[in-house]
Short mmCIF file of C-alpha atoms (C1' of nucleotides) in Angstrom, two decimals:
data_model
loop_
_atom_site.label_atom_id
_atom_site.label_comp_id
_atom_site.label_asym_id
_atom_site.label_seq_id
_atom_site.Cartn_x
_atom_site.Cartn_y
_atom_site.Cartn_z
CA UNK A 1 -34.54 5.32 44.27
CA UNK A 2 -34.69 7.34 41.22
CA UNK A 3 -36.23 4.16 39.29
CA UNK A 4 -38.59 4.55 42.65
CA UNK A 5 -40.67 7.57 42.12
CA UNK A 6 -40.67 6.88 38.64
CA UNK A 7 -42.70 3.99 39.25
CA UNK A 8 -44.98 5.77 41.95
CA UNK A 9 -45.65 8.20 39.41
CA UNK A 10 -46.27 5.30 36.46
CA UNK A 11 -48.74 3.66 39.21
CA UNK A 12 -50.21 7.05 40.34
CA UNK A 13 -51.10 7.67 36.64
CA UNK A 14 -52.92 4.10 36.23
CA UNK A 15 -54.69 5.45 39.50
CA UNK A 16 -56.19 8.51 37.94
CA UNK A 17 -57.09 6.73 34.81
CA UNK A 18 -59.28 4.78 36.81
CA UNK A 19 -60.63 7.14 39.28
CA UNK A 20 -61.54 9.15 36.44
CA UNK A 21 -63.70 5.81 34.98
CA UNK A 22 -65.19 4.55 37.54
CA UNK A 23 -65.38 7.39 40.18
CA UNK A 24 -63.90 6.77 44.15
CA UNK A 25 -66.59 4.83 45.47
CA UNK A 26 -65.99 1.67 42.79
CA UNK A 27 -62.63 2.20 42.38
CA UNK A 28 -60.74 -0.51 44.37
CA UNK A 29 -56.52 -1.61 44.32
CA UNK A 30 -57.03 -4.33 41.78
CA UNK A 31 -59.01 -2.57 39.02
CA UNK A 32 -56.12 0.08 39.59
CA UNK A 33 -52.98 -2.73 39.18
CA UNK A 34 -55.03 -4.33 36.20
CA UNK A 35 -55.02 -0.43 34.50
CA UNK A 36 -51.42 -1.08 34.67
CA UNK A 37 -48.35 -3.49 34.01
CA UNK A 38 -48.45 -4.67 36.94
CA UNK A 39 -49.87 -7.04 39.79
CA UNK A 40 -52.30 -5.52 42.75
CA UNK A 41 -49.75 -6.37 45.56
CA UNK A 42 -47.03 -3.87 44.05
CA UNK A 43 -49.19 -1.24 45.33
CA UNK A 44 -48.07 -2.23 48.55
CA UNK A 45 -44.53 -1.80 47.74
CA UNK A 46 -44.78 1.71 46.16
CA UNK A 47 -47.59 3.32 49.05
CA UNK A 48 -48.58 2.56 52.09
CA UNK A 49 -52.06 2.37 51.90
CA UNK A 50 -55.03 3.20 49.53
CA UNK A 51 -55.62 6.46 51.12
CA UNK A 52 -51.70 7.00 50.90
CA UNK A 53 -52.05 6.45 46.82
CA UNK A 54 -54.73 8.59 46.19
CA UNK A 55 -53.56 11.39 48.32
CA UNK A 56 -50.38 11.23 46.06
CA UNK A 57 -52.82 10.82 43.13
CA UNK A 58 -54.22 14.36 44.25
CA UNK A 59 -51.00 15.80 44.01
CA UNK A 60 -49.74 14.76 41.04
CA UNK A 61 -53.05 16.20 39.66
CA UNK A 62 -52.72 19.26 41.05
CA UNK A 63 -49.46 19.93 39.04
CA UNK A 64 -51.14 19.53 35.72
CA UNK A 65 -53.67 21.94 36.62
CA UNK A 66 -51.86 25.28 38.11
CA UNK A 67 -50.89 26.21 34.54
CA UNK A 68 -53.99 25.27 32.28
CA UNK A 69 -54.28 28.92 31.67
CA UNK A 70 -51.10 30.85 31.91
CA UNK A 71 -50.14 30.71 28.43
CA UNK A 72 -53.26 32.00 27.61
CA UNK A 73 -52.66 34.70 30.20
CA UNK A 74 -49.12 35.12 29.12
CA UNK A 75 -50.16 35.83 25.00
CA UNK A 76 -53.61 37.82 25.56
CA UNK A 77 -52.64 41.46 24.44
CA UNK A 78 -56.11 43.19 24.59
CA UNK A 79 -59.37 42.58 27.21
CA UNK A 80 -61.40 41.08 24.42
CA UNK A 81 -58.68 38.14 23.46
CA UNK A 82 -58.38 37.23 27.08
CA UNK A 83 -62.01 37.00 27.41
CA UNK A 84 -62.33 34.82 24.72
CA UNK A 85 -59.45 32.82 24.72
CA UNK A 86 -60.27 31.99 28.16
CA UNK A 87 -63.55 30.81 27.44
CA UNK A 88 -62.96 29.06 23.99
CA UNK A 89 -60.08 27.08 26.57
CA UNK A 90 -62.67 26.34 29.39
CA UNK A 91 -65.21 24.76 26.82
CA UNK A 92 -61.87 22.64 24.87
CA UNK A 93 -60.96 21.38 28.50
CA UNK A 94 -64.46 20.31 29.18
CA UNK A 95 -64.63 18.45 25.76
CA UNK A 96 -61.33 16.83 26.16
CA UNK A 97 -60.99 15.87 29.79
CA UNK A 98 -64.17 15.50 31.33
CA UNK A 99 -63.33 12.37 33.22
CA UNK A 100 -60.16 13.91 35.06
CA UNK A 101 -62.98 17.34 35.79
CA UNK A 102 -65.53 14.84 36.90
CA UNK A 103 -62.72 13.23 39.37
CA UNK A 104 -61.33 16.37 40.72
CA UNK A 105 -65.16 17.05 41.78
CA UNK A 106 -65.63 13.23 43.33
CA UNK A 107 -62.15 13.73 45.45
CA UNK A 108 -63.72 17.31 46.50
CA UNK A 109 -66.36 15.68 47.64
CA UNK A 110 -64.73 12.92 49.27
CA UNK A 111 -63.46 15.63 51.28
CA UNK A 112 -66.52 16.89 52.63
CA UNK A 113 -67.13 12.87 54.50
CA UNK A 114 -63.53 11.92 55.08
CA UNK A 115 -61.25 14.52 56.78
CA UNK A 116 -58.14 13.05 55.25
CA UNK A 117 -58.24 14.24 52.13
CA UNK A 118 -59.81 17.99 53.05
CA UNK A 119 -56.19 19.13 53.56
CA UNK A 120 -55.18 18.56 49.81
CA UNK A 121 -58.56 19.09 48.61
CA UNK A 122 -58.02 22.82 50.42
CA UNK A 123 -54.69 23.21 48.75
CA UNK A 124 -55.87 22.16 44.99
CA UNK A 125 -59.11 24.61 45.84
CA UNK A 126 -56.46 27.57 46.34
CA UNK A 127 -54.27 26.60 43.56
CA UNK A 128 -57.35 26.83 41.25
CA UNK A 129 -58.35 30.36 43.08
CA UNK A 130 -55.09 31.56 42.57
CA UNK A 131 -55.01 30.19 38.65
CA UNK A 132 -58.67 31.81 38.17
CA UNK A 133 -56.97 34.93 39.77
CA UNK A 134 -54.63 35.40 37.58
CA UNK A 135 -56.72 35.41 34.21
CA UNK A 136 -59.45 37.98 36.48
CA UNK A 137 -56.77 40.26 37.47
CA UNK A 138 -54.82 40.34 34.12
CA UNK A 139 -57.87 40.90 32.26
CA UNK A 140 -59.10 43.94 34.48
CA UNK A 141 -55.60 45.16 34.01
CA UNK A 142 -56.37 44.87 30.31
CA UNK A 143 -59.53 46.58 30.50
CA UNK A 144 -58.94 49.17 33.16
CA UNK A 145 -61.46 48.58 34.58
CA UNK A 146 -61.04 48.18 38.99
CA UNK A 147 -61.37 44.65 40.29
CA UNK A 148 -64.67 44.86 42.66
CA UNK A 149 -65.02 41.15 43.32
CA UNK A 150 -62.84 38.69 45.71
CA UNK A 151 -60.20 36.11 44.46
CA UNK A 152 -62.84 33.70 46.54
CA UNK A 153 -66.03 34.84 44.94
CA UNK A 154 -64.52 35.22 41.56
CA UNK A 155 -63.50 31.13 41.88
CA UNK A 156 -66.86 30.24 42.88
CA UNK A 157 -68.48 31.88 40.06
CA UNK A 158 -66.21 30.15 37.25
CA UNK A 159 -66.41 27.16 39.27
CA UNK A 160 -70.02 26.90 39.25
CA UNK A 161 -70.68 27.55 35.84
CA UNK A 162 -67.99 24.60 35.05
CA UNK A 163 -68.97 22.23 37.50
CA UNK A 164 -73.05 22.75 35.91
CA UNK A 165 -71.69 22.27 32.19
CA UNK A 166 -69.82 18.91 33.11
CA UNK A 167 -72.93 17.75 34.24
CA UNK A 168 -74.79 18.74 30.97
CA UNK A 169 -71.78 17.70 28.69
CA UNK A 170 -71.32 14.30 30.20
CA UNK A 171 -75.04 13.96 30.26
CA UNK A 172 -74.86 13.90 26.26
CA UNK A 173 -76.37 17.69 25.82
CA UNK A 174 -74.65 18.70 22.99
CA UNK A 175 -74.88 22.56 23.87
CA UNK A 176 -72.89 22.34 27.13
CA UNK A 177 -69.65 23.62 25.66
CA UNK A 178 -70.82 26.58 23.69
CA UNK A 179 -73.80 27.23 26.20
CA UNK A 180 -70.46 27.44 28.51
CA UNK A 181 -68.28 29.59 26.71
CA UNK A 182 -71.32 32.19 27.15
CA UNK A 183 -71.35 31.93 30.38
CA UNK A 184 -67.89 32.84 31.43
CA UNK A 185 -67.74 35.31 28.90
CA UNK A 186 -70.89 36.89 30.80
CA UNK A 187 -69.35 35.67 34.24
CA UNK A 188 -66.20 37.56 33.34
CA UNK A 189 -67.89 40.85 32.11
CA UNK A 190 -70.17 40.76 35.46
CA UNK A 191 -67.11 40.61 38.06
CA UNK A 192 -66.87 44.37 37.07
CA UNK A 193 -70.29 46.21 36.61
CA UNK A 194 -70.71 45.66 40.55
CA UNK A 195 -70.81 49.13 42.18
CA UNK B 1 -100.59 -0.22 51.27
CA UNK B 2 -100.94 2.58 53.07
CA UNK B 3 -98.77 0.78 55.70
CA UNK B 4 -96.46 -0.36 53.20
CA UNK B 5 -95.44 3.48 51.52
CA UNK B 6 -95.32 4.94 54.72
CA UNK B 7 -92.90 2.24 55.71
CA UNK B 8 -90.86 3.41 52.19
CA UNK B 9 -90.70 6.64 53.51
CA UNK B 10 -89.47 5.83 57.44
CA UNK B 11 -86.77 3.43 55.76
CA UNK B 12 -85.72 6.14 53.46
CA UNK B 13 -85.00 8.61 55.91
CA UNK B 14 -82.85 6.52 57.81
CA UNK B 15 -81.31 6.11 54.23
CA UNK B 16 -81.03 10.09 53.84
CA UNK B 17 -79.69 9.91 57.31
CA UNK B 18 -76.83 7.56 56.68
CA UNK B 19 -75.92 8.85 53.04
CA UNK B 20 -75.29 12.34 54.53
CA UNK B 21 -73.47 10.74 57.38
CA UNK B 22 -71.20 9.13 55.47
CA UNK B 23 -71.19 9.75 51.61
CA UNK B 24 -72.53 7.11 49.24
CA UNK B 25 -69.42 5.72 48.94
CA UNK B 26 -69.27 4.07 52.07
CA UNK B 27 -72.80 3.54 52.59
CA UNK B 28 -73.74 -0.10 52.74
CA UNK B 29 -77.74 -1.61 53.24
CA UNK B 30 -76.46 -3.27 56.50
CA UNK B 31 -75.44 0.68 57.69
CA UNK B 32 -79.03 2.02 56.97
CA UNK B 33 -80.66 -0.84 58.79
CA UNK B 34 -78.58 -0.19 61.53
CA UNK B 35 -79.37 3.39 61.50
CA UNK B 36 -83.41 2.41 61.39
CA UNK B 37 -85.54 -0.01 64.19
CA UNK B 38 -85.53 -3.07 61.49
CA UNK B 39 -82.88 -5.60 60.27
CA UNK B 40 -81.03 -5.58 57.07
CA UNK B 41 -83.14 -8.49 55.25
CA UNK B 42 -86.55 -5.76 55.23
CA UNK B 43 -84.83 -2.97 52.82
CA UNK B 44 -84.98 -5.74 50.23
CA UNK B 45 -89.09 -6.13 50.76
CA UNK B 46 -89.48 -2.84 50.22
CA UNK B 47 -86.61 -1.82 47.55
CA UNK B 48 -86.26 -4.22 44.79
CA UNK B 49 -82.22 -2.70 44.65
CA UNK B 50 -79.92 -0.62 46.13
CA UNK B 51 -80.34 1.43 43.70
CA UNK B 52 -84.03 1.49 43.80
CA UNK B 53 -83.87 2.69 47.34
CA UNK B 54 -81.39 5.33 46.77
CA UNK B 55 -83.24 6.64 43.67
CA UNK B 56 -86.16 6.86 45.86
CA UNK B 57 -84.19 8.51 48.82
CA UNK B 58 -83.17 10.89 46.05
CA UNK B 59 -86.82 12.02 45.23
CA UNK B 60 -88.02 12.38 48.51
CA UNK B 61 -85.07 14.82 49.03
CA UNK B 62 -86.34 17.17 46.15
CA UNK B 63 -89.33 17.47 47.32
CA UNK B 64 -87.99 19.08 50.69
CA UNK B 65 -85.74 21.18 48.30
CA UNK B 66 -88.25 23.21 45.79
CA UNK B 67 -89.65 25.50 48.39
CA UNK B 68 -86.63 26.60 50.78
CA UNK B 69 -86.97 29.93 49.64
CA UNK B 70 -90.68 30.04 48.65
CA UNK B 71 -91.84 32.15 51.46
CA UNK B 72 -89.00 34.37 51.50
CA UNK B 73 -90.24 35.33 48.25
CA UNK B 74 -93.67 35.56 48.94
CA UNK B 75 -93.01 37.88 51.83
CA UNK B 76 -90.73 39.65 50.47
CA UNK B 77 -91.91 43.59 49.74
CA UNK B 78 -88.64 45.32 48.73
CA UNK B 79 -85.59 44.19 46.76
CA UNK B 80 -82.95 45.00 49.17
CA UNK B 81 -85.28 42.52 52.21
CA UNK B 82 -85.35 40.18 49.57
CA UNK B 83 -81.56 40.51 48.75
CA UNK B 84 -80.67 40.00 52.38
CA UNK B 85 -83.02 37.79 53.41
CA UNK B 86 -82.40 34.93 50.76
CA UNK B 87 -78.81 35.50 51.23
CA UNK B 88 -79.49 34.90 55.11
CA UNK B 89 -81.14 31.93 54.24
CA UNK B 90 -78.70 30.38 52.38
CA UNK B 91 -76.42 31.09 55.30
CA UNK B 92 -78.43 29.50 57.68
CA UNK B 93 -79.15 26.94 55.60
CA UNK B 94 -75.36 25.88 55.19
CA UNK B 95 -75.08 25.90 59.15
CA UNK B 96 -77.91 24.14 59.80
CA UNK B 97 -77.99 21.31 57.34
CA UNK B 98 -74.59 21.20 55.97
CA UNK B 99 -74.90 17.31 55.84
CA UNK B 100 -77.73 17.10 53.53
CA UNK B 101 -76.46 19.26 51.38
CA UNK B 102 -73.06 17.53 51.04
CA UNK B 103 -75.22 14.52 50.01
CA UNK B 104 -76.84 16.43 47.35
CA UNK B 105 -73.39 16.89 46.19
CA UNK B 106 -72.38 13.81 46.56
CA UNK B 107 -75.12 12.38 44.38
CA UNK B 108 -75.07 14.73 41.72
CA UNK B 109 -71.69 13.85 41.35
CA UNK B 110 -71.92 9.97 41.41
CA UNK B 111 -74.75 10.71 38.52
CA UNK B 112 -71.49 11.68 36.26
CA UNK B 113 -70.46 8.30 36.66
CA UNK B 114 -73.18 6.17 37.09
CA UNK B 115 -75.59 6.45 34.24
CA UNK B 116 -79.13 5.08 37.04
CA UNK B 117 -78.66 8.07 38.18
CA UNK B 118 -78.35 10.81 35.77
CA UNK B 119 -82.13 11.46 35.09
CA UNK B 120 -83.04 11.77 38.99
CA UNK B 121 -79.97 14.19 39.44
CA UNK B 122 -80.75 16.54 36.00
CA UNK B 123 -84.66 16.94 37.32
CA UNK B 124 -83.49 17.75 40.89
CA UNK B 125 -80.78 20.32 39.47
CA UNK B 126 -83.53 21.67 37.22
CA UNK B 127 -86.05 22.00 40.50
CA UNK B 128 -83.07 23.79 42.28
CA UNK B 129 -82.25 26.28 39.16
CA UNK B 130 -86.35 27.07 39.15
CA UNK B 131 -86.47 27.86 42.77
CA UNK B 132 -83.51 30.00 42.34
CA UNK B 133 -84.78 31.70 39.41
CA UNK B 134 -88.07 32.27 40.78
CA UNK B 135 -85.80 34.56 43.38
CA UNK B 136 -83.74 36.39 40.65
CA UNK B 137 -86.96 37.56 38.97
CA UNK B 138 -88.98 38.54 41.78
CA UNK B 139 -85.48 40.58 42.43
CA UNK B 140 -85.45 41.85 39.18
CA UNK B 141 -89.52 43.07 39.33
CA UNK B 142 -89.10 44.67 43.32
CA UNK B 143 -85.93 46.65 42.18
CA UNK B 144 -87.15 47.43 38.46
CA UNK B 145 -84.22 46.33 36.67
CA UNK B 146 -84.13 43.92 33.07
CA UNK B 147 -82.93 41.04 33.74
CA UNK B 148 -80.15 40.20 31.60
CA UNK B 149 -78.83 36.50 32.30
CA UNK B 150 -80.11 32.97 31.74
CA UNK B 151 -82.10 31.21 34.67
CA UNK B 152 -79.06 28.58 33.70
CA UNK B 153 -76.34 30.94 34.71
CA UNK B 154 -77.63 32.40 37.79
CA UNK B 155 -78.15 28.85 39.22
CA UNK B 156 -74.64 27.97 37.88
CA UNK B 157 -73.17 31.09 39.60
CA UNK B 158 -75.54 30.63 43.05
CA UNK B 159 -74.57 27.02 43.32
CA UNK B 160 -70.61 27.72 43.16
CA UNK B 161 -70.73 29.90 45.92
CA UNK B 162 -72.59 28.10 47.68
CA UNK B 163 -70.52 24.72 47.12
CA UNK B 164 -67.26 26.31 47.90
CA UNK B 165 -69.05 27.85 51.52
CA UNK B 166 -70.14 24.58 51.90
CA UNK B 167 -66.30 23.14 51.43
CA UNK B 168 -65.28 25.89 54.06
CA UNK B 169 -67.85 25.67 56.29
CA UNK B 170 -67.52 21.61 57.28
CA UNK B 171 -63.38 22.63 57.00
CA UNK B 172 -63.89 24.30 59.98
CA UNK B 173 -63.75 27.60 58.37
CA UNK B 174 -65.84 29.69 61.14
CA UNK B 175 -66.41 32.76 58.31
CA UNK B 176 -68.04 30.62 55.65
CA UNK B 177 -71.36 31.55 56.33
CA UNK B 178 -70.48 35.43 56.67
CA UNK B 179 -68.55 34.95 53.52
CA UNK B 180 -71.23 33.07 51.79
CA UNK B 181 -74.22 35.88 53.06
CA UNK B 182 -71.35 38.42 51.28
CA UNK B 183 -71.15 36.32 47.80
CA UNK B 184 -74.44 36.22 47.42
CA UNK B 185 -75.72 39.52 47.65
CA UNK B 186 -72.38 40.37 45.59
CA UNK B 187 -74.11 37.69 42.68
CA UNK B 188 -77.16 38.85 43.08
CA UNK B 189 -75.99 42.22 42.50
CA UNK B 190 -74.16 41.50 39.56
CA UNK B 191 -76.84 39.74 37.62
CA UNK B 192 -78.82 43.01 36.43
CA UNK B 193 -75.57 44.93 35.42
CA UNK B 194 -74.65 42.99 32.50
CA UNK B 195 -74.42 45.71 29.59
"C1'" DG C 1 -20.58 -16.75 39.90
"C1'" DC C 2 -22.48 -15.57 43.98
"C1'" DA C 3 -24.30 -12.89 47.48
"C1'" DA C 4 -27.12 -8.96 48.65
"C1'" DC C 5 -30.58 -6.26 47.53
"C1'" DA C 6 -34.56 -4.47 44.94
"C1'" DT C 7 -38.66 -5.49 42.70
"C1'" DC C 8 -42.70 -8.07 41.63
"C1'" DT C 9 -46.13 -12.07 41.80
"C1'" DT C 10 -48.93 -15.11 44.01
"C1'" DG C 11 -52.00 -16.63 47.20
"C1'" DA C 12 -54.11 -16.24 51.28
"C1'" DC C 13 -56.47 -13.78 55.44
"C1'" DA C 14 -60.33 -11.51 57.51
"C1'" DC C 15 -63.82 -8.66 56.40
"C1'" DT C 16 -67.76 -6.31 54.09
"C1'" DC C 17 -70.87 -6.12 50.44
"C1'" DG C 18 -75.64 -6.95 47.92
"C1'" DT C 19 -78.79 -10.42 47.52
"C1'" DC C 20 -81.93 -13.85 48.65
"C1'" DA C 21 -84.43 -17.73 50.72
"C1'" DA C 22 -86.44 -20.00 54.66
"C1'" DG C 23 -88.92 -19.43 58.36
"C1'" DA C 24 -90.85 -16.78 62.47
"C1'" DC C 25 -93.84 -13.37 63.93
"C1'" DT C 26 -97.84 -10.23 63.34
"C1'" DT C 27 -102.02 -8.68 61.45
"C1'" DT C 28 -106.27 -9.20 59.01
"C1'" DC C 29 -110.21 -11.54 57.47
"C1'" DT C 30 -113.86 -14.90 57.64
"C1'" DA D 1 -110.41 -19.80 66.33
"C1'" DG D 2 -108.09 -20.74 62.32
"C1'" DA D 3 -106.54 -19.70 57.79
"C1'" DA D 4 -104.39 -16.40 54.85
"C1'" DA D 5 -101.82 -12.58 53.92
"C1'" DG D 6 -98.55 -9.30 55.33
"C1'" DT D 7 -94.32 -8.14 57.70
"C1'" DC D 8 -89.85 -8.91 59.61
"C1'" DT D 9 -85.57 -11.62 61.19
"C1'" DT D 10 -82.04 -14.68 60.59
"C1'" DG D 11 -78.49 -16.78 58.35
"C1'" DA D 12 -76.28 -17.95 54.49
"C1'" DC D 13 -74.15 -17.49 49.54
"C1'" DG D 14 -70.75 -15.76 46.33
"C1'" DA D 15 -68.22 -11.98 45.09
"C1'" DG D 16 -65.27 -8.25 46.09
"C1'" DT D 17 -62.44 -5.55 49.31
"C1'" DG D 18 -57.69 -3.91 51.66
"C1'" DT D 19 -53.88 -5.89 53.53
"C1'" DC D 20 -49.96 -8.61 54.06
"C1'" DA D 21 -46.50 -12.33 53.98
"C1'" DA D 22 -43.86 -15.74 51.52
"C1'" DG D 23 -41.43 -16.55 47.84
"C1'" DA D 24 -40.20 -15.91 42.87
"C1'" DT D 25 -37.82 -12.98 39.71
"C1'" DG D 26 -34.70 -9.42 38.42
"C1'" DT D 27 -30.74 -6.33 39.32
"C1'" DT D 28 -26.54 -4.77 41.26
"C1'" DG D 29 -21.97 -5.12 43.42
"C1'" DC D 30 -17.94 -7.78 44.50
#
DNA sequence: GCAACATCTTGACACTCGTCAAGACTTTCT
DNA sequence: AGAAAGTCTTGACGAGTGTCAAGATGTTGC
């Protein structure tokens, strides 16, 4: 039973490496068993169904991505170092991971067509408000400066920026990352010049 | 010929129609036939592909994008109308076609893993970040203030709020729009006061 | 060693998919 | 009217899908 989630969390990982490649919609149980040790009918041992997997796929992403930022939060003893740190470690992320970004976004998405996964789409959505939060409030705590600007809006903002650079990054531009890092720096700075 | 392109376009709304109904992942040829007057076998005489036809379903959608807000502008005499009536617009616009706009979403994102449609996706996105910049300035000449920020990141910043409203607002979330109609004017705000 | 259980493979099933070809129906032209 | 071109339907094909059951293989306990 022990040796049991271990495995589910073995297969779960051969799951994400292939969402990540070939997206949801061309990602079926056999490319997923072949990314692995394994044969296609294990799956069926280990989950109950496809939708079953990549809900517990969601999850197990979800850890790995409520503490991108905290150490960064944790070491960042002046406004300035925040602000950059954070943005030099939103441009590394989107040069070393874009696949697992450009999943998250395809299982968000998902969400908006098939109801069962809104539910942990919802809860990875806050856990990334909440991690965005963090860095936001810190920083204006930093800067003295008041906080003018919801944890919602603030998340959108970042988000949007992100989600745009992916696009240009995976699309070969080779000014995504730095192009980026300007715009949460100027993201950032705007959250508190609102009257 | 004339027969024949009008025919294109009749076939690709029902297209439109079914990708927003269900997401292109589970959008099949056989679906969209059902969802027109003709049988499956007459997408293939007049799409060479699948991909042909959705490529083409794509382009017709921009088209209907560029000039959402064109008026608004146009009409718009003071910078606080024009602040409240594009962020109205963007509110009604996630209420009343919430669908569509989940399948521009949906596409964009399928362009990160599919290569065919990259190109379509970039010009759309570059149509959508014109028609919002052609906002932002007209903003920034009514009200008198420099602008300060790339056409790039006010698009970037414009379309995360608007995504994550659009997450909320087909969750059931009945304050999406109101929250969305509050982000925006909050953005808009914040462009022009950038030191 | 043997029985009981856990784990994994194999192969099949019913189904859907994109594609295409053959032919039926409709329209147009002479 | 009859031929030719255009338009549409039907049915099939090979490939791929999720699912599951039967049995092979491996592991544990006595």
């Amino acid at each position: 039973m022990d040796k049991f989630t271990e495995r589910r969390g073995q297969l779960a990982a051969s799951a994400l490496k292939t969402l990540s490649e070939l997206g949801y919609a061309r990602t079926s149980l056999r490319e997923i068993a072949q990314n692995s040790e394994f044969s296609h009918g294990v799956l069926h041992y280990y989950f109950t169904d496809k939708v079953d997997l990549i809900t517990f796929c969601v999850r197990e992403y979800k850890i790995e991505c409520a503490t991108r930022y905290d150490d960064l939060v944790a070491a960042a003893t002046s406004a300035s170092e925040l602000r950059t740190g954070f943005a030099a470690a939103m441009a590394e992320t989107l040069c070393e991971e874009p696949h697992m970004h450009r999943l998250w976004y395809d299982l968000r998405n998902q969400s908006l067509f098939e109801e069962s996964f809104r539910k942990d789409a919802l809860e990875i959505d806050q856990v990334l408000q909440d991690m965005i939060w963090r860095i936001v409030s810190r920083y204006a705590e930093l800067a003295s400066t008041p906080l003018t600007v919801t944890p919602r809006t603030a998340y959108a903002m970042f988000d949007g920026v992100f989600q745009l650079a992916l696009l240009h990054q995976l699309a070969g531009h080779e000014d995504a990352a730095g192009n980026l890092q300007d715009d949460v720096v100027r993201v950032l700075d705007s959250l508190f010049l609102v009257s």
